[in-house]
Coordinates of C-alpha atoms and ligand atoms in Angstrom, one line a residue:
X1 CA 19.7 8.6 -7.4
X2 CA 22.0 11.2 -8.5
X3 CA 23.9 13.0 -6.3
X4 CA 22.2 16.3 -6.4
X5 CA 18.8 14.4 -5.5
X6 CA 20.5 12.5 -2.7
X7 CA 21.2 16.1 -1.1
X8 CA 17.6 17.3 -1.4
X9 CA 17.0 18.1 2.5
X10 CA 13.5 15.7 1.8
X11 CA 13.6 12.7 2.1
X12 CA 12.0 9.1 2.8
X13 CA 13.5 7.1 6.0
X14 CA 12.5 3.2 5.5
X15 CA 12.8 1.1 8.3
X16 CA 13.5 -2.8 6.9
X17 CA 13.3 -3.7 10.5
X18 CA 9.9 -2.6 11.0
X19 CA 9.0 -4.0 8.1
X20 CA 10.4 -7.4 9.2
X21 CA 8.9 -7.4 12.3
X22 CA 5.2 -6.5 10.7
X23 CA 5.4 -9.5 8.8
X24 CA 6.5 -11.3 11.9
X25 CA 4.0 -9.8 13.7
X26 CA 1.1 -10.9 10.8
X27 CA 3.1 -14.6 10.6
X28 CA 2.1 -14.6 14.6
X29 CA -1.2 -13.6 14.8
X30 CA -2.3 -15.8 12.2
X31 CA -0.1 -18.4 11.9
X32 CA -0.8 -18.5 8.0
X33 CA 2.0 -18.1 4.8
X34 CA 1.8 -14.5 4.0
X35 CA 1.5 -12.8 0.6
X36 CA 2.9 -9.2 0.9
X37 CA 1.1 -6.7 -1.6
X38 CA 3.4 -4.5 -2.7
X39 CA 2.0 -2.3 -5.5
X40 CA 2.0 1.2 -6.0
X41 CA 6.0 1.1 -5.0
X42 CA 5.7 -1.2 -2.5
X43 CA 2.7 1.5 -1.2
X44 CA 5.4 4.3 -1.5
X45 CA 7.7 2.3 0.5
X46 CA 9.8 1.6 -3.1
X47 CA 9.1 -1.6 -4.8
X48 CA 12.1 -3.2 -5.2
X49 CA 13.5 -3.2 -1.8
X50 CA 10.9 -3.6 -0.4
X51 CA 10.6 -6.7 -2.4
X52 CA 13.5 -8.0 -1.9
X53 CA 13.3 -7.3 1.5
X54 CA 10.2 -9.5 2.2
X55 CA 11.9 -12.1 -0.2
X56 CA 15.1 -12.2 2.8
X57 CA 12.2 -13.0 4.9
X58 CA 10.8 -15.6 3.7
X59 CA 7.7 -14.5 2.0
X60 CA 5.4 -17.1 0.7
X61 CA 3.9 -15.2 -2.3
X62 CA 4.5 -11.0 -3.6
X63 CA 1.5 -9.7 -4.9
X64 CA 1.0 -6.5 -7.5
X65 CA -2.1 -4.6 -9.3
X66 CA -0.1 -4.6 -12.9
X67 CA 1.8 -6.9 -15.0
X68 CA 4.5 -3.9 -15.6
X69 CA 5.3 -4.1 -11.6
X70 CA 6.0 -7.8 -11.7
X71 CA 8.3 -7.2 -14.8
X72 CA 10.4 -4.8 -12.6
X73 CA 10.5 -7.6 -9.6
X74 CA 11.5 -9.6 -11.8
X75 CA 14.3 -7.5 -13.7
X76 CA 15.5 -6.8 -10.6
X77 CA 16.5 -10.7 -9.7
X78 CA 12.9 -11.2 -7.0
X79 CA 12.5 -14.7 -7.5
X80 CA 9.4 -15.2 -5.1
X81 CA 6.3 -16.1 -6.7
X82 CA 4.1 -13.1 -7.7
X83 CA 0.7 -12.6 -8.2
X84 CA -0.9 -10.2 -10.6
X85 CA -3.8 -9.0 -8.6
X86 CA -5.7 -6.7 -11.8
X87 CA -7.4 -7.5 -14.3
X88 CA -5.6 -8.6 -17.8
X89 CA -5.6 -7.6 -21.1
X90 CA -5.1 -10.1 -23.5
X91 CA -2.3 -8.9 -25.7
X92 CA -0.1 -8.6 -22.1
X93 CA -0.8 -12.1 -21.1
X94 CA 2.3 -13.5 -23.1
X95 CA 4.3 -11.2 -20.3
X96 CA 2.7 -13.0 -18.1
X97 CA 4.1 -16.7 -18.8
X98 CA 7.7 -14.9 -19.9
X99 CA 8.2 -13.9 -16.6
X100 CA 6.9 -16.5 -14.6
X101 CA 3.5 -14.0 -12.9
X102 CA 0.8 -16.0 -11.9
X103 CA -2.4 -14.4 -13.5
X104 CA -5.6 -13.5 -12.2
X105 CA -8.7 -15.2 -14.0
X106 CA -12.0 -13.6 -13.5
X107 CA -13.9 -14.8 -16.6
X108 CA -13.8 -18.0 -19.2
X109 CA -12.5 -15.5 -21.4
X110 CA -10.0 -14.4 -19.9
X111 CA -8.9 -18.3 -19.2
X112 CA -9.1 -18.9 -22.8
X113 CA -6.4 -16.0 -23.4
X114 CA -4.2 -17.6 -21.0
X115 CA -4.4 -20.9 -22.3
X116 CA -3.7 -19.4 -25.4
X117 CA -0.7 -17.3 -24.1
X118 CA 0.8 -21.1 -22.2
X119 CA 0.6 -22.5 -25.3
X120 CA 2.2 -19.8 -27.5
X121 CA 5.2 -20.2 -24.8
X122 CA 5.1 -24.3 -24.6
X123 CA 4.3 -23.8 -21.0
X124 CA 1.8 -23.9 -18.6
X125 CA 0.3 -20.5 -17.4
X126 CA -0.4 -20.3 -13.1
X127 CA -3.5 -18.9 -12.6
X128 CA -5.5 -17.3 -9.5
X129 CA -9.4 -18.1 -9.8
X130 CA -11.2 -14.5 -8.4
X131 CA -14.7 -14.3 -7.6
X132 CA -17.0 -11.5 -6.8
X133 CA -18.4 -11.9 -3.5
X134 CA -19.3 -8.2 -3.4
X135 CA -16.6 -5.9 -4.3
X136 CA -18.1 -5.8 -7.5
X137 CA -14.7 -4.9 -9.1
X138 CA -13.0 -7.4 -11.0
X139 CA -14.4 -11.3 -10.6
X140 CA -16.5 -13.5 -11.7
X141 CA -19.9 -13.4 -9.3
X142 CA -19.9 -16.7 -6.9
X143 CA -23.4 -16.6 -7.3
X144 CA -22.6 -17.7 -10.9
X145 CA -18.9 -19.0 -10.8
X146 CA -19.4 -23.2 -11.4
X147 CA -18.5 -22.8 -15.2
X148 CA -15.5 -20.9 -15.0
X149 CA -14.6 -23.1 -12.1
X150 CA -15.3 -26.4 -14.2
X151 CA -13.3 -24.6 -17.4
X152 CA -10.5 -23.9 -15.9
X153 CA -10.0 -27.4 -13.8
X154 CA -10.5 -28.8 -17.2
X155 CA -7.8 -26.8 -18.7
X156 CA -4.9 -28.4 -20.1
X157 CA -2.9 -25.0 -20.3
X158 CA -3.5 -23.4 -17.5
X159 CA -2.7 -25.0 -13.2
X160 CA -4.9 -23.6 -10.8
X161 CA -2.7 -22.5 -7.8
X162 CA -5.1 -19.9 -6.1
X163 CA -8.7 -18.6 -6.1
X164 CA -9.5 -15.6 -4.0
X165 CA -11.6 -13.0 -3.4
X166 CA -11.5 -9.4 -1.8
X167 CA -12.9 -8.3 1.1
X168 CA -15.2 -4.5 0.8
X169 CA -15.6 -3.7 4.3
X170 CA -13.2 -5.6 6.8
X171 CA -11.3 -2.2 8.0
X172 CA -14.5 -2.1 9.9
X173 CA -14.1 -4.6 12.3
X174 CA -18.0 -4.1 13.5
X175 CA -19.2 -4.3 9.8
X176 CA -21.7 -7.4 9.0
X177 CA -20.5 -6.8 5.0
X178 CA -17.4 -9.1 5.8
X179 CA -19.4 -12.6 7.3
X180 CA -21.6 -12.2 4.2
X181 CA -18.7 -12.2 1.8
X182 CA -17.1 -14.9 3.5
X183 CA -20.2 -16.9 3.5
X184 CA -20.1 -16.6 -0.3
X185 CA -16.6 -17.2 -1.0
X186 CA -17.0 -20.6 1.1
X187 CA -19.8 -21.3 -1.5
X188 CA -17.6 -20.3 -4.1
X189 CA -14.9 -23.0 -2.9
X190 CA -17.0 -25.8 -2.1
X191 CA -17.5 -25.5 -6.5
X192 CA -13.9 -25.7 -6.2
X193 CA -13.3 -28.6 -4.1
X194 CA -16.2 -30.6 -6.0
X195 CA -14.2 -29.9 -9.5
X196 CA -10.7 -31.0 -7.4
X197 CA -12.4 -34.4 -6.2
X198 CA -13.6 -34.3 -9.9
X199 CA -10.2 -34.2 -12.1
X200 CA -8.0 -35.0 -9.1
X201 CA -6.2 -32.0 -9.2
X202 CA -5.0 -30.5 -5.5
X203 CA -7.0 -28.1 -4.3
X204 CA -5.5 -24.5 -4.6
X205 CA -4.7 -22.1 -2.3
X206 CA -8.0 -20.1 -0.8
X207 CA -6.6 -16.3 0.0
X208 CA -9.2 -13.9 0.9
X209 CA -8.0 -11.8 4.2
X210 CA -6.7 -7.9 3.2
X211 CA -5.4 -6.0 6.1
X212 CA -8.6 -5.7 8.1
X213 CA -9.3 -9.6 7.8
X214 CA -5.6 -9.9 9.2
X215 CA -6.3 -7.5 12.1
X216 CA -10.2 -8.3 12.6
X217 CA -11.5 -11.5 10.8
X218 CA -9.9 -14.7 11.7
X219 CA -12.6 -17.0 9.6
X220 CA -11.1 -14.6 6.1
X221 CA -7.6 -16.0 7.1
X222 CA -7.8 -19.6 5.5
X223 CA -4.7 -20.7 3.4
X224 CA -2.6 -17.6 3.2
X225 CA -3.1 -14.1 4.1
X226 CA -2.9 -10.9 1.8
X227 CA -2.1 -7.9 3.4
X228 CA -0.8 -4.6 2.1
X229 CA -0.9 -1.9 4.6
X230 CA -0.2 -3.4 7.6
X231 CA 3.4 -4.4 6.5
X232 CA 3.8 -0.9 6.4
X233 CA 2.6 -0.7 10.1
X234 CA -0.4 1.7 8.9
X235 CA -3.9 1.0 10.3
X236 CA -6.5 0.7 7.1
X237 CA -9.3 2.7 9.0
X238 CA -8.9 5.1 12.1
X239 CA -11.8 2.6 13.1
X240 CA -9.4 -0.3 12.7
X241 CA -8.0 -2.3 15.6
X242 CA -3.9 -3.6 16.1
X243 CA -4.1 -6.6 17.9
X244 CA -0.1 -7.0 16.5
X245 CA 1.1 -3.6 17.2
X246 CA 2.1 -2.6 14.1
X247 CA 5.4 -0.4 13.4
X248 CA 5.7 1.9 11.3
X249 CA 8.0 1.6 8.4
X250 CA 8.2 5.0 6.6
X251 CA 9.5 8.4 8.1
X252 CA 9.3 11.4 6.2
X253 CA 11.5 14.6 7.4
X254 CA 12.8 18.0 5.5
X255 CA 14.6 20.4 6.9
X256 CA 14.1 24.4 7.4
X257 CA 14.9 26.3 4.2
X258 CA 13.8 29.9 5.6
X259 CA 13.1 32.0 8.7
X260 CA 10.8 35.3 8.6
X261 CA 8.6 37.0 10.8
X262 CA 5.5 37.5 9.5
X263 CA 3.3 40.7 10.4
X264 CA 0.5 40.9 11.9
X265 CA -1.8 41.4 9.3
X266 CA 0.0 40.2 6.7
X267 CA -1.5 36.8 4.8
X268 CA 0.6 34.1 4.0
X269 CA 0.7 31.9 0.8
X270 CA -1.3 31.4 -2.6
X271 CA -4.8 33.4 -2.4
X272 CA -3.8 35.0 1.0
X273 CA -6.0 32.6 2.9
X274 CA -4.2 32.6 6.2
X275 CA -3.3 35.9 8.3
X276 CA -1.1 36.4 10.9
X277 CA -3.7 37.4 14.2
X278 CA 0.0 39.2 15.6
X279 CA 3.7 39.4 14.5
X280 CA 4.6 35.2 14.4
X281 CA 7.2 33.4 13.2
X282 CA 7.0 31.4 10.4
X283 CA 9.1 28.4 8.5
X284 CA 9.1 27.4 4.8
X285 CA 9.5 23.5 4.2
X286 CA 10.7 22.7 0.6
X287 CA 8.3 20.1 0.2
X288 CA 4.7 20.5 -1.7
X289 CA 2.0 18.8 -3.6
X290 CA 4.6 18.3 -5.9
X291 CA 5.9 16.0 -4.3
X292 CA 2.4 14.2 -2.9
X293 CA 2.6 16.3 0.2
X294 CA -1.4 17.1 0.2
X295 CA -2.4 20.2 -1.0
X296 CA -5.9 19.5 1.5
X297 CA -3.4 19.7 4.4
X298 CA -3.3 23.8 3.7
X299 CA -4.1 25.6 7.3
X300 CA -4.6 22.1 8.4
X301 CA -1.8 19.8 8.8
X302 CA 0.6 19.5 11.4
X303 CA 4.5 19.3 11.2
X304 CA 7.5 18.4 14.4
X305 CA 9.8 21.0 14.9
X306 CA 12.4 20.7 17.9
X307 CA 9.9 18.5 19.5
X308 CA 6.6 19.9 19.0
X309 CA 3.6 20.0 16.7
X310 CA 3.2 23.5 15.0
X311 CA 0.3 24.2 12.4
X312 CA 1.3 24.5 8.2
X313 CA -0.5 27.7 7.4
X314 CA -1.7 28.7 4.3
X315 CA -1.7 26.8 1.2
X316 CA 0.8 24.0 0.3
X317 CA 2.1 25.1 -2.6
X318 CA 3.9 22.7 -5.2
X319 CA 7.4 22.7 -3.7
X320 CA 6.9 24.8 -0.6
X321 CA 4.9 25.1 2.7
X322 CA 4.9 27.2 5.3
X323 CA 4.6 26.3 9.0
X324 CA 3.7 28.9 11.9
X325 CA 6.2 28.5 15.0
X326 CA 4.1 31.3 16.6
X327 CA 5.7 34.8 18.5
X328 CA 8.5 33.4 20.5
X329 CA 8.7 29.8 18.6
X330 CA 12.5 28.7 17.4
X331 CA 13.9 27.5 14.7
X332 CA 17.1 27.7 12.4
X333 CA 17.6 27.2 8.8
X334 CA 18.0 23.4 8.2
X335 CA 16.7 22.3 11.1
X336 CA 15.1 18.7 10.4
X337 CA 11.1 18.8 10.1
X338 CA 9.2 16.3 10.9
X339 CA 5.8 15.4 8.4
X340 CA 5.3 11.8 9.4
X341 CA 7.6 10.3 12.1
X342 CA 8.8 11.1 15.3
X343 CA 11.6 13.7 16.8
X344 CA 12.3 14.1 20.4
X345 CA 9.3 12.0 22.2
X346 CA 6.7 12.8 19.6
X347 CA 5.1 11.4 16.5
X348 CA 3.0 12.1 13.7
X349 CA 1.4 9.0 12.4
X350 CA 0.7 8.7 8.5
X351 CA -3.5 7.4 9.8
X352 CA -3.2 10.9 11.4
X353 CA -1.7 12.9 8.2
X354 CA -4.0 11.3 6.3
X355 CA -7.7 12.2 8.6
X356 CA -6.5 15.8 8.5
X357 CA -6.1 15.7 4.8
X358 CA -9.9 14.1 4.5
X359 CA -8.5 10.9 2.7
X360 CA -7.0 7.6 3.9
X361 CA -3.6 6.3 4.9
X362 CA -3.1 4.8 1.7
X363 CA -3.7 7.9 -0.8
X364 CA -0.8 9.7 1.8
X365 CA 1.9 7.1 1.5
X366 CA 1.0 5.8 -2.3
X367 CA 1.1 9.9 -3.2
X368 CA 4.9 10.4 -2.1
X369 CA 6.7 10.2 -5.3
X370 CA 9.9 9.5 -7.0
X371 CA 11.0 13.1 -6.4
X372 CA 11.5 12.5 -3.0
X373 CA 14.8 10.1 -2.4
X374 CA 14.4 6.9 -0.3
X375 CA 16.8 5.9 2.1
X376 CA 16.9 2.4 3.9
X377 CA 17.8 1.6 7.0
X378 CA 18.0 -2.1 9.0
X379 CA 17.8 -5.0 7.1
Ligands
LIG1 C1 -6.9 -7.8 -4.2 C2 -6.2 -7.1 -3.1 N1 -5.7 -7.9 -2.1 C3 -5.1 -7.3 -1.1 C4 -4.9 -5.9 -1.0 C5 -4.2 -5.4 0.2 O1 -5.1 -4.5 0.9 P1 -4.6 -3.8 2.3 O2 -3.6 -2.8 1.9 O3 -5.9 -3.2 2.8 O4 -4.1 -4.9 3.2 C6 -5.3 -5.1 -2.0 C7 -5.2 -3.7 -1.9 O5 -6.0 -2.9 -2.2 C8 -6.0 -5.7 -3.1 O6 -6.5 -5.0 -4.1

């Protein structure tokens, strides 16, 4: 970060404390090795170190969408084993056994690239079995999954460490999606075990549970757990439940760059959407879409100022919003701001940033982008 940006009044507060005790927390509750997802920066948290981090702590497995993210882990010294969760392309798969990622197999195909890729290196490629049980994403269907099963057991390039599958609907602890997909990955591994007994190989690790089996499903626990979110101490769902009391790990705060009254009358921001009802005070934050503040948050969102929640009014623009104190509200030029965190005995959760925006915790906190500098604290 360059000095200049490390001065920006914006910035990202990461708590390695709260991150720790999440996993602790998810260790606890389910008394399972963890694999902690951190793609999309570590879900804005900043990959590597939040990597890193997890590594200190013991992580059993990392786990990333794209090979390029398990590059930069491992560039940056992460030693863990990692898991590359999307699907492959074959001319990346000789990355793949370079740098030691454990690949995600989801079609004979795709086995016989990275056979191909193992051999090309003289080594063996580690491979993650995925089956569909109704994600209909990436995997193989497990109403149709025995060959690729029997293929890769029979594989001489390629070990079998993992199969797994991912869960649609388990945010919603009350949804009946989730028994019906575990039902079908069990089918899905009983082909598994009967191709272990088969060629004596051990049997690999069974990982279906995302944040909502963590929190709501303990029959989607089985070997080792896969959560994203709730490391960052975020909620997937505003229906979602916290048996763990989850912390959470990112603050983001800005400071006052400019004081005006505004006129009665007068409109504030891009296509004068928002007028002042009588002569108010009103705030500009230097922080905007930009930035991945939400541009849906315009006349909607809610910021902390000394304390207490006062509206942003008018459109966010790209670097800029505006916030509404109201007639006798105070505030002074670099004050700090508050968008998700806490000041002075209140918060602003990131599940509630997000319901006012009309999207999920996830699109918020994945959004925030490199212009905004990351600090970390704990650890
Ligand atoms: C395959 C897979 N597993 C686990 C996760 C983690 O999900 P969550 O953040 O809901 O825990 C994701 C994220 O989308 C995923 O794609």
């Amino acid at each position: 970060m360059s000095d200049l940006a490390s001065q920006r009044p914006t910035r990202i507060r990461v708590d390695l404390d709260a991150l720790a005790e999440n996993l602790r927390g998810i260790r606890r509750h389910t008394g399972k090795p963890v694999m902690g997802i951190v793609k999309a920066n570590a879900y804005g948290h900043g990959l590597v170190p939040v990597a890193r981090h997890l590594e200190a702590q013991g992580i059993d497995q990392l786990g990333v969408a794209f090979v390029e993210e398990g590059i930069a882990l491992r560039r940056a010294g992460v030693r863990a084993p990692i898991l590359v969760m999307g699907g492959v392309y074959g001319k990346q798969l000789q990355d793949f056994v370079t740098h030691d990622l454990e690949i995600t197999v989801s079609s004979v195909d795709k086995l016989r690239l990275a056979e191909a890729a193992a051999e090309a290196a003289g080594r063996q490629a580690v491979v993650h079995l995925k089956i569909d049980t109704g994600m209909e994403r990436v995997g193989v269907h497990s109403y149709s999954c025995q060959g690729l099963i029997d293929a890769a057991f029979a594989s001489r390039g390629c070990v079998v460490k993992g199969v797994y599958s991912h869960l649609a609907c388990a945010d919603d602890p009350a949804h009946p999606m989730t028994a019906q997909q575990t039902a079908r990955f069990a089918e899905a591994c009983a082909h598994v075990e009967r191709a272990c007994a088969r060629s004596g190989a051990p049997m690999p690790i069974r990982h279906l549970a995302n944040s909502g089996g963590v929190l709501h499903f303990p029959d989607t626990w089985l070997d080792m757990v896969r959560p994203g979110i709730a490391l960052y101490g975020a909620l997937p769902d505003p229906a979602s439940n916290d048996p763990i009391g989850l912390k959470p790990v990112l603050a983001l705060t800005s400071r006052v760059v400019y004081f005006k009254v505004v006129r009665a009358g007068a409109t504030v921001s891009y296509g004068a959407t928002w007028t002042a009802g009588t002569d108010t005070r009103v705030i500009t934050i230097p922080i905007g879409y930009g930035d991945g503040w939400p541009r849906a948050l315009s006349s909607k969102g809610e910021v902390l100022v000394r304390g207490l929640r006062k509206p942003i009014v008018g459109r966010v623009c790209m670097d800029q919003f505006m916030v509404d104190l109201g007639p006798e509200g105070t505030a002074y030029n670099e004050d700090e701001v508050v968008l998700i965190g806490a000041q002075d005995g209140e918060s602003i959760r990131v599940e509630a940033v997000a319901e006012r925006a009309g999207t999920i915790p996830y699109e918020i906190l994945t959004g925030l982008n490199e212009r905004i500098p990351r600090g970390y604290v704990g650890g």
